[in-house]
Amino acid sequence: MKKIFSGLLIAGAFVVAGCSGSGGGKPLSDYKGASQADSLSYYYGAMYADNYWRSHTGDSVALSDKGRDQYMSGLEKGLSLGSDEQYLEGVMTGLQFAMGMRELEKELGVKLDPEIIRNALAYGLRSDSAVNPSEVNGKLQQILQTIGEKKDKENSVAAEKAVAAAAKKAGASKMTAGVYGKVLKAGSGAVLKDGDRVKVAMKMTSLEGKDVAVPMPEEITVGREFAGMPVGEVLVGMHAEESVELYVSAFSMFGQNCSRMGFDPASVIRITLTTCGLLPSDSPVRTEA
């Protein structure tokens, strides 16, 4: 992997030559007499440009001229750092720490101290015996778990308040813990229970109408899919043909993955859930011998 990464850095150097942010660059056709290596270099750069657009879909900050210029500035700085393998490995570790610190602060509200990180890493490099991996991993997981549990409690309280307020405004009532809803179409057919298979239609949006990009099943087994989630608890007791509008928090749906889904924990998700009839059971029918 290290050799491949170094190769990509070298290839990328051809791409950024002459570039300056989102307004620079030139097409491959402008390279007269381009060699095979030149073309390979170009397509590596084009691939990463495509990756950037794809990974930042909907992110107006990242896709702005300023955002793309900053990305190019960072790329050019990285390409100027030389080719020493250990040095570049250190640069990569520093970048990983920087990104990890940002995510940790965003998700758990903890701001790490880069100077302490540097001191601990430098001390650990003095001698192999300076680091006890079992102790380090144990302490790390213990602290993260404690912080995570505290943050979860705070998020849960904030989320419940937000959902209750949104539900009151929409005329929805509490159905189960953390879930509010109202009937859109009166139920008919059998009352669902654990193990029943049912055809469903589901749509999730934010209160502002933004679609939540999560694949929705069309056939589910009650008590299996969405187990331990708000929707799963509501399904038990619904009719085989019924439509409800539910209000839940992003935290109750996605947990600590809220930010990756583009939501704050206290964001409110509106779910339209319609059961469209029972399906044949998965279990084989027993016959008496």
XYZ file of C-alpha atoms in Angstrom:
289
model
C 0.000 0.000 0.000
C 2.861 2.408 0.760
C 4.364 1.937 -2.699
C 1.000 2.493 -4.389
C 0.424 5.656 -2.359
C 3.853 7.026 -3.285
C 3.126 6.254 -6.920
C -0.111 8.171 -6.782
C 1.672 11.165 -5.303
C 4.184 11.183 -8.131
C 1.462 10.744 -10.747
C -0.593 13.509 -9.207
C 2.320 15.941 -9.463
C 1.858 16.104 -13.234
C -1.807 17.009 -12.799
C -1.408 20.005 -10.512
C 1.418 21.594 -12.486
C 0.038 24.895 -13.667
C -3.205 24.507 -11.657
C -4.516 27.125 -9.287
C -7.696 26.214 -7.460
C -11.060 25.637 -9.085
C -10.264 28.053 -11.901
C -7.012 26.381 -13.055
C -6.064 23.219 -14.818
C -6.362 22.160 -18.432
C -7.685 19.200 -20.440
C -5.516 16.298 -21.555
C -5.806 17.477 -25.155
C -3.601 20.467 -24.253
C -0.668 18.157 -23.528
C 0.954 17.828 -26.949
C 2.736 14.519 -27.463
C 1.608 13.233 -24.058
C 3.277 9.972 -23.072
C 1.466 6.984 -21.565
C 2.711 8.059 -18.119
C 1.382 11.580 -18.736
C -2.032 10.192 -19.622
C -2.013 7.913 -16.576
C -1.128 10.910 -14.415
C -3.947 12.921 -15.904
C -6.578 10.244 -15.373
C -5.501 9.787 -11.762
C -6.146 13.493 -11.233
C -9.464 13.348 -13.080
C -10.551 10.399 -10.943
C -9.884 12.312 -7.723
C -11.744 15.330 -9.085
C -14.758 13.092 -9.734
C -14.422 11.602 -6.230
C -14.457 15.107 -4.751
C -17.691 16.062 -6.525
C -19.336 12.777 -5.532
C -18.253 12.800 -1.882
C -19.430 16.393 -1.352
C -22.814 16.197 -3.090
C -25.120 18.756 -1.514
C -22.307 20.389 0.502
C -22.447 23.995 -0.698
C -19.344 24.968 1.292
C -17.130 22.237 -0.167
C -18.436 22.800 -3.692
C -17.999 26.567 -3.643
C -15.071 28.181 -5.480
C -13.415 28.854 -2.125
C -13.883 25.261 -0.973
C -12.387 23.826 -4.148
C -9.523 26.330 -4.019
C -8.748 25.251 -0.455
C -8.774 21.609 -1.496
C -6.314 22.329 -4.311
C -4.074 24.329 -1.963
C -3.956 21.407 0.449
C -3.252 18.971 -2.372
C -0.406 21.079 -3.730
C 1.138 21.383 -0.269
C 0.988 17.617 0.134
C 2.668 17.066 -3.214
C 5.479 19.450 -2.268
C 6.528 17.464 0.801
C 9.073 15.272 -0.929
C 9.318 11.508 -1.278
C 10.919 10.269 1.969
C 8.783 7.325 3.027
C 8.959 7.825 6.811
C 8.352 11.557 6.492
C 5.273 11.042 4.335
C 4.033 8.368 6.724
C 4.300 10.929 9.532
C 2.423 13.479 7.420
C -0.347 10.964 6.799
C -0.579 10.168 10.515
C -0.822 13.869 11.307
C -3.613 14.284 8.765
C -5.450 11.289 10.203
C -5.189 12.811 13.674
C -6.454 16.166 12.380
C -9.482 14.583 10.701
C -10.130 12.302 13.676
C -9.971 15.215 16.111
C -12.484 17.103 14.013
C -14.879 14.138 13.932
C -14.496 13.493 17.666
C -15.282 17.103 18.501
C -18.245 17.075 16.134
C -19.728 13.809 17.387
C -18.800 13.743 21.094
C -17.999 17.378 21.858
C -14.437 16.563 22.961
C -11.541 18.752 21.790
C -8.219 16.911 21.866
C -4.929 18.674 22.572
C -2.531 18.267 19.617
C 0.492 19.068 21.797
C -0.318 16.222 24.203
C -0.824 13.892 21.246
C 2.584 14.903 19.884
C 4.297 14.421 23.270
C 2.746 10.985 23.817
C 3.693 9.825 20.328
C 7.255 11.156 20.659
C 7.674 9.467 24.061
C 6.325 6.204 22.680
C 8.831 6.291 19.825
C 11.785 6.562 22.223
C 11.548 2.860 23.041
C 9.211 -0.013 22.306
C 8.966 -0.619 26.055
C 7.485 2.853 26.557
C 4.118 1.665 25.243
C 1.937 -1.031 26.769
C -0.611 -1.631 23.967
C -3.029 -3.551 26.179
C -3.107 -0.778 28.771
C -3.354 1.977 26.157
C -6.226 0.331 24.293
C -8.063 -0.445 27.510
C -7.810 3.120 28.810
C -8.737 4.559 25.424
C -11.895 2.460 25.136
C -12.863 3.138 28.749
C -12.629 6.908 28.331
C -14.440 6.880 24.985
C -17.241 4.764 26.429
C -17.680 7.119 29.385
C -17.741 10.183 27.143
C -20.068 8.463 24.676
C -22.575 7.479 27.369
C -22.650 11.031 28.739
C -23.132 12.461 25.258
C -25.875 9.943 24.467
C -27.834 11.037 27.539
C -27.518 14.695 26.587
C -28.554 13.968 23.001
C -31.504 11.871 24.131
C -32.902 14.650 26.323
C -32.479 17.295 23.615
C -33.974 15.003 20.975
C -37.051 14.167 23.055
C -37.784 17.863 23.604
C -37.430 18.624 19.901
C -39.669 15.751 18.808
C -42.326 16.563 21.393
C -42.441 20.183 20.197
C -42.657 19.204 16.509
C -45.319 16.599 17.203
C -47.465 19.045 19.160
C -47.336 21.492 16.274
C -48.329 18.730 13.819
C -51.161 17.445 16.015
C -49.472 14.088 16.657
C -49.659 12.198 19.945
C -47.166 9.960 21.725
C -47.296 6.355 20.504
C -44.291 4.855 22.287
C -41.015 6.053 23.824
C -39.552 8.726 21.548
C -42.208 8.261 18.847
C -45.154 10.512 18.107
C -47.653 9.953 15.343
C -51.066 10.333 13.829
C -53.211 8.129 11.616
C -53.422 9.130 7.963
C -55.576 6.183 6.872
C -57.639 4.140 9.304
C -56.423 0.580 9.795
C -58.064 -2.550 8.453
C -57.089 -6.193 8.334
C -55.277 -8.241 10.956
C -53.391 -6.596 13.813
C -49.666 -7.159 13.243
C -47.587 -9.179 15.698
C -43.998 -10.407 15.894
C -43.193 -12.768 13.042
C -45.811 -11.444 10.608
C -44.543 -10.550 7.159
C -46.048 -7.423 5.665
C -45.615 -5.292 2.572
C -44.797 -1.692 3.448
C -44.187 1.696 1.859
C -41.945 4.040 3.821
C -40.605 7.518 3.255
C -38.403 9.551 5.574
C -37.848 13.291 5.292
C -36.652 16.121 7.484
C -39.214 18.638 8.711
C -38.015 20.871 5.880
C -38.899 18.179 3.338
C -35.372 16.918 2.602
C -35.381 13.221 1.728
C -33.364 10.976 4.032
C -31.108 8.886 1.798
C -31.625 5.474 3.391
C -32.771 2.400 1.421
C -36.243 1.366 2.567
C -37.392 -2.268 2.513
C -40.656 -3.092 0.778
C -41.217 -6.341 2.651
C -40.445 -6.791 6.330
C -40.860 -9.284 9.116
C -42.349 -7.622 12.189
C -39.982 -7.891 15.138
C -36.954 -8.662 12.947
C -36.417 -5.600 10.798
C -36.119 -2.388 12.816
C -35.701 -4.380 16.023
C -34.974 -1.989 18.891
C -35.807 1.013 16.727
C -38.816 3.354 17.041
C -40.441 2.146 13.820
C -40.194 -1.469 14.925
C -42.156 -0.810 18.098
C -44.888 1.040 16.214
C -45.368 -1.777 13.693
C -46.490 -4.168 16.417
C -50.160 -3.319 16.849
C -50.689 -1.646 13.495
C -53.186 -3.163 11.093
C -52.108 -5.020 7.969
C -53.458 -2.112 5.934
C -52.952 1.247 7.591
C -51.066 4.501 7.093
C -49.477 6.635 9.801
C -47.234 9.677 9.998
C -44.521 9.369 12.610
C -42.193 11.893 14.213
C -38.882 10.684 15.659
C -35.501 12.225 16.348
C -32.481 11.667 14.162
C -30.705 10.429 17.284
C -33.257 7.679 17.911
C -32.986 6.579 14.277
C -29.251 6.849 13.641
C -27.583 7.136 17.047
C -24.054 8.575 16.908
C -24.116 8.321 13.110
C -26.370 11.400 12.940
C -23.649 13.706 11.675
C -22.696 11.269 8.927
C -26.328 11.328 7.814
C -26.260 15.127 7.771
C -28.396 15.676 10.892
C -27.998 16.993 14.401
C -29.157 14.526 17.100
C -32.154 16.767 17.873
C -33.230 17.020 14.227
C -36.755 15.698 13.716
C -37.473 13.038 11.098
C -40.943 12.646 9.608
C -41.786 9.088 8.534
C -44.762 8.141 6.411
C -45.380 4.441 7.022
C -48.029 2.469 5.161
C -48.698 -1.222 5.588
C -50.025 -2.705 2.360
C -51.151 -6.167 3.417
C -49.876 -9.410 4.893
C -47.442 -11.635 2.997
C -46.999 -15.415 3.191
C -44.921 -16.546 6.165
C -41.251 -17.481 5.732
C -41.742 -20.506 7.956
C -42.691 -23.805 6.291
C -46.167 -25.093 7.112
C -46.057 -28.122 9.420
C -48.185 -31.139 8.649
C -49.102 -33.868 11.064
C -47.471 -37.262 10.359
